[in-house]
Coordinates of N, CA and C and ligand atoms in Angstrom, one line a residue:
M746 N -7.1 -33.9 -66.2 CA -7.8 -32.9 -65.4 C -6.7 -32.0 -64.7
F747 N -7.1 -30.9 -64.1 CA -6.1 -30.0 -63.5 C -6.4 -30.0 -62.0
C748 N -5.3 -29.8 -61.2 CA -5.4 -29.7 -59.8 C -6.2 -28.5 -59.4
R749 N -7.1 -28.7 -58.4 CA -8.0 -27.5 -58.0 C -7.3 -26.6 -57.2
K750 N -6.1 -27.0 -56.6 CA -5.3 -26.2 -55.8 C -4.2 -25.4 -56.5
C751 N -3.3 -26.2 -57.1 CA -2.1 -25.6 -57.8 C -2.3 -25.4 -59.3
G752 N -3.4 -26.1 -59.9 CA -3.7 -25.8 -61.2 C -2.8 -26.5 -62.3
K753 N -1.9 -27.4 -61.8 CA -1.1 -28.1 -62.7 C -1.9 -29.3 -63.3
Q754 N -1.5 -29.7 -64.5 CA -2.2 -30.9 -65.1 C -1.7 -32.2 -64.4
I755 N -2.8 -33.0 -64.1 CA -2.5 -34.3 -63.5 C -3.3 -35.4 -64.1
D756 N -2.9 -36.6 -63.8 CA -3.6 -37.7 -64.4 C -5.0 -37.7 -64.0
D757 N -6.0 -38.1 -65.0 CA -7.4 -38.2 -64.7 C -7.7 -39.1 -63.5
E758 N -6.9 -40.2 -63.4 CA -7.2 -41.2 -62.4 C -6.5 -40.8 -61.0
A759 N -5.7 -39.8 -61.0 CA -5.0 -39.4 -59.8 C -5.9 -39.1 -58.6
V760 N -5.6 -39.7 -57.5 CA -6.3 -39.4 -56.2 C -5.7 -38.3 -55.5
V761 N -4.4 -38.1 -55.6 CA -3.6 -37.0 -55.0 C -2.8 -36.3 -56.0
C762 N -2.7 -35.0 -56.0 CA -1.9 -34.2 -56.9 C -0.4 -34.5 -56.6
I763 N 0.3 -34.9 -57.6 CA 1.8 -35.2 -57.4 C 2.6 -33.9 -57.2
H764 N 2.1 -32.8 -57.5 CA 2.8 -31.5 -57.4 C 2.6 -30.9 -56.0
C765 N 1.4 -30.9 -55.5 CA 1.2 -30.3 -54.1 C 0.6 -31.2 -53.1
G766 N 0.2 -32.4 -53.5 CA -0.2 -33.4 -52.4 C -1.6 -33.3 -52.0
V767 N -2.4 -32.3 -52.6 CA -3.8 -32.2 -52.2 C -4.6 -33.3 -52.8
A768 N -5.7 -33.7 -52.1 CA -6.6 -34.7 -52.7 C -7.4 -34.1 -53.9
T769 N -7.3 -34.8 -55.0 CA -7.9 -34.2 -56.2 C -9.3 -34.4 -56.3
N770 N -9.9 -35.4 -55.8 CA -11.3 -35.7 -55.8 C -11.7 -36.5 -54.7
P771 N -12.1 -35.9 -53.6 CA -12.4 -36.7 -52.3 C -13.3 -37.9 -52.6
Q772 N -14.3 -37.7 -53.4 CA -15.3 -38.8 -53.6 C -14.6 -40.0 -54.2
S773 N -13.7 -39.7 -55.2 CA -13.0 -40.9 -55.8 C -12.0 -41.6 -54.9
A774 N -11.5 -40.8 -53.9 CA -10.6 -41.3 -52.9 C -11.4 -42.2 -52.0
I775 N -12.7 -41.7 -51.7 CA -13.5 -42.6 -50.8 C -13.9 -43.8 -51.5
N776 N -14.2 -43.7 -52.8 CA -14.7 -45.0 -53.6 C -13.6 -45.9 -53.7
N777 N -12.3 -45.5 -53.6 CA -11.1 -46.4 -53.7 C -10.8 -47.0 -52.3
D778 N -11.5 -46.6 -51.2 CA -11.2 -47.1 -49.9 C -11.9 -48.4 -49.8
P779 N -11.1 -49.5 -49.7 CA -11.7 -50.9 -49.6 C -12.6 -51.1 -48.4
L780 N -12.4 -50.3 -47.4 CA -13.2 -50.5 -46.1 C -14.5 -49.6 -46.1
A781 N -14.6 -48.7 -47.1 CA -15.8 -47.8 -47.1 C -17.0 -48.6 -47.4
K782 N -18.1 -48.4 -46.7 CA -19.4 -49.0 -46.9 C -20.1 -48.3 -48.0
S783 N -21.0 -49.0 -48.7 CA -21.8 -48.4 -49.8 C -23.0 -47.6 -49.4
K784 N -23.1 -46.4 -49.9 CA -24.3 -45.5 -49.5 C -25.5 -46.2 -50.1
L785 N -25.4 -46.7 -51.3 CA -26.6 -47.3 -51.9 C -27.1 -48.5 -51.1
A786 N -26.2 -49.4 -50.7 CA -26.6 -50.6 -50.0 C -27.2 -50.1 -48.6
G787 N -26.5 -49.2 -47.9 CA -27.0 -48.7 -46.6 C -28.4 -48.1 -46.7
G788 N -28.6 -47.3 -47.8 CA -29.9 -46.7 -48.0 C -31.0 -47.6 -48.3
L789 N -30.7 -48.6 -49.2 CA -31.7 -49.6 -49.5 C -32.1 -50.5 -48.3
F790 N -31.0 -50.9 -47.5 CA -31.3 -51.7 -46.3 C -32.2 -51.0 -45.4
G791 N -32.0 -49.6 -45.3 CA -32.8 -48.8 -44.4 C -34.3 -48.8 -44.9
I792 N -34.4 -48.5 -46.1 CA -35.8 -48.4 -46.7 C -36.5 -49.8 -46.7
L793 N -35.8 -50.8 -47.1 CA -36.5 -52.2 -47.2 C -36.6 -52.9 -45.9
L794 N -35.4 -52.9 -45.1 CA -35.3 -53.7 -43.9 C -35.0 -52.8 -42.7
G795 N -35.4 -51.6 -42.7 CA -35.1 -50.6 -41.6 C -35.7 -51.1 -40.3
G796 N -36.9 -51.7 -40.3 CA -37.6 -52.1 -39.1 C -36.7 -53.2 -38.3
L797 N -35.8 -53.8 -39.1 CA -34.9 -54.8 -38.4 C -33.6 -54.2 -38.1
G798 N -33.4 -53.0 -38.4 CA -32.1 -52.3 -38.1 C -30.9 -52.7 -39.0
I799 N -31.2 -53.3 -40.1 CA -30.1 -53.9 -40.9 C -29.1 -52.8 -41.4
H800 N -29.6 -51.7 -41.7 CA -28.8 -50.6 -42.2 C -27.9 -50.1 -41.1
N801 N -28.3 -50.1 -39.8 CA -27.4 -49.7 -38.7 C -26.5 -50.8 -38.4
F802 N -26.8 -52.1 -38.6 CA -25.8 -53.1 -38.3 C -24.8 -53.0 -39.4
Y803 N -25.2 -52.8 -40.6 CA -24.3 -52.6 -41.8 C -23.3 -51.6 -41.6
L804 N -23.7 -50.4 -41.0 CA -22.9 -49.3 -40.9 C -22.2 -49.2 -39.5
G805 N -22.4 -50.3 -38.7 CA -21.7 -50.4 -37.4 C -22.4 -49.7 -36.2
Y806 N -23.6 -49.1 -36.5 CA -24.4 -48.5 -35.4 C -25.2 -49.5 -34.7
T807 N -24.5 -50.4 -34.0 CA -25.1 -51.6 -33.4 C -26.2 -51.3 -32.4
T808 N -25.9 -50.4 -31.5 CA -27.0 -50.0 -30.5 C -28.3 -49.5 -31.1
K809 N -28.2 -48.7 -32.1 CA -29.4 -48.2 -32.8 C -30.1 -49.4 -33.5
G810 N -29.3 -50.3 -34.1 CA -29.8 -51.4 -34.8 C -30.6 -52.3 -33.9
V811 N -30.0 -52.6 -32.7 CA -30.6 -53.4 -31.8 C -32.0 -52.9 -31.3
I812 N -32.0 -51.6 -31.1 CA -33.2 -50.9 -30.6 C -34.3 -51.1 -31.7
Q813 N -34.0 -50.9 -33.0 CA -35.0 -51.1 -34.0 C -35.5 -52.6 -34.1
L814 N -34.5 -53.4 -34.0 CA -34.8 -54.9 -34.0 C -35.8 -55.3 -32.9
V815 N -35.5 -54.8 -31.7 CA -36.3 -55.1 -30.5 C -37.7 -54.4 -30.7
L816 N -37.7 -53.2 -31.2 CA -39.0 -52.5 -31.5 C -39.9 -53.4 -32.4
T817 N -39.3 -54.0 -33.4 CA -40.0 -54.8 -34.3 C -40.4 -56.2 -33.7
L818 N -39.4 -56.8 -33.1 CA -39.7 -58.2 -32.6 C -40.6 -58.2 -31.3
V819 N -40.4 -57.2 -30.4 CA -41.1 -57.2 -29.2 C -42.2 -56.2 -29.3
G820 N -42.0 -55.1 -30.0 CA -42.9 -54.0 -30.0 C -44.3 -54.3 -30.6
W821 N -44.5 -55.5 -31.2 CA -45.8 -55.8 -31.8 C -46.9 -55.9 -30.7
V822 N -46.4 -56.1 -29.4 CA -47.3 -56.2 -28.2 C -48.0 -54.9 -28.1
V823 N -47.4 -53.8 -28.4 CA -48.2 -52.5 -28.3 C -48.5 -52.1 -29.8
I824 N -48.5 -53.0 -30.7 CA -48.9 -52.9 -32.1 C -48.1 -51.8 -32.9
V825 N -47.9 -50.6 -32.3 CA -47.2 -49.6 -33.1 C -45.7 -49.8 -33.2
G826 N -45.1 -50.7 -32.3 CA -43.6 -50.8 -32.3 C -43.0 -51.1 -33.7
P827 N -43.5 -52.1 -34.4 CA -42.9 -52.4 -35.8 C -43.1 -51.2 -36.7
I828 N -44.3 -50.5 -36.6 CA -44.5 -49.4 -37.5 C -43.6 -48.3 -37.2
I829 N -43.3 -47.9 -35.9 CA -42.3 -46.9 -35.5 C -40.9 -47.3 -36.1
A830 N -40.5 -48.6 -35.9 CA -39.2 -49.0 -36.3 C -39.1 -48.9 -37.8
A831 N -40.2 -49.3 -38.5 CA -40.1 -49.3 -40.0 C -40.0 -47.9 -40.5
I832 N -40.7 -47.0 -39.9 CA -40.7 -45.5 -40.4 C -39.3 -44.9 -40.0
W833 N -38.9 -45.3 -38.8 CA -37.5 -44.7 -38.4 C -36.4 -45.2 -39.4
G834 N -36.5 -46.5 -39.7 CA -35.5 -47.1 -40.7 C -35.6 -46.5 -42.0
L835 N -36.9 -46.2 -42.5 CA -37.2 -45.7 -43.8 C -36.5 -44.3 -43.8
I836 N -36.8 -43.5 -42.8 CA -36.2 -42.1 -42.7 C -34.7 -42.2 -42.8
E837 N -34.1 -43.1 -42.0 CA -32.6 -43.2 -42.0 C -32.1 -43.6 -43.4
G838 N -32.8 -44.6 -44.0 CA -32.5 -45.0 -45.3 C -32.4 -43.8 -46.3
I839 N -33.4 -43.0 -46.3 CA -33.5 -41.8 -47.1 C -32.3 -40.9 -46.8
M840 N -32.0 -40.7 -45.4 CA -31.0 -39.9 -45.1 C -29.6 -40.3 -45.5
I841 N -29.4 -41.6 -45.6 CA -28.2 -42.2 -46.1 C -28.1 -41.9 -47.6
L842 N -29.2 -42.1 -48.3 CA -29.2 -41.9 -49.7 C -28.9 -40.5 -50.1
T843 N -29.4 -39.5 -49.4 CA -29.3 -38.2 -49.7 C -28.0 -37.5 -49.1
G844 N -27.3 -38.3 -48.3 CA -26.1 -37.8 -47.7 C -26.2 -37.1 -46.4
S845 N -27.4 -37.1 -45.8 CA -27.5 -36.5 -44.4 C -26.8 -37.3 -43.4
I846 N -26.8 -38.7 -43.6 CA -25.9 -39.6 -42.9 C -24.8 -40.0 -43.9
D847 N -23.6 -39.5 -43.7 CA -22.6 -39.7 -44.7 C -21.4 -40.6 -44.3
R848 N -21.5 -41.1 -43.1 CA -20.4 -41.9 -42.6 C -20.9 -43.1 -41.7
D849 N -20.0 -44.1 -41.6 CA -20.4 -45.2 -40.7 C -20.0 -44.9 -39.3
A850 N -20.2 -45.9 -38.4 CA -20.0 -45.7 -37.0 C -18.5 -45.4 -36.6
S851 N -17.6 -45.8 -37.5 CA -16.2 -45.5 -37.1 C -15.7 -44.2 -37.8
G852 N -16.8 -43.5 -38.4 CA -16.4 -42.1 -38.9 C -15.9 -42.2 -40.4
R853 N -15.9 -43.3 -41.0 CA -15.4 -43.5 -42.3 C -16.5 -43.0 -43.3
L854 N -16.2 -42.2 -44.3 CA -17.2 -41.7 -45.2 C -17.7 -42.8 -46.1
L855 N -19.0 -42.8 -46.5 CA -19.6 -43.8 -47.4 C -19.2 -43.6 -48.8
K856 N -19.0 -44.6 -49.6 CA -18.7 -44.5 -51.0 C -20.0 -44.5 -51.8
E857 N -19.9 -43.9 -53.0 CA -21.1 -43.9 -53.9 C -21.5 -45.2 -54.4
Ligands
ZN1122 ZN1 -1.7 -29.6 -57.0

């Protein structure tokens, strides 16, 4: 492939151009980050287990996760609590999968 900045030919696997130092493919750089959380896992957790806040715990948004967990565990008293938490989690799961939420609580971008 060719560098998008300086146009010189670089290795297909290169994360950074050896000529000018620009990141060649940001997504591949993110995917090589061992600490990056998975977008797919985060999205599925939200869709399947969103009412328990699992996707927020996974991404480090602990406060939001606790609120969803409490809504589900305690909110049944007012009947709609678990429904609100489940819909909230579902929406966030979709936002994670579509990239509207693209980073974890520490600001690290999610990998594909
Ligand atoms: Zn370059």
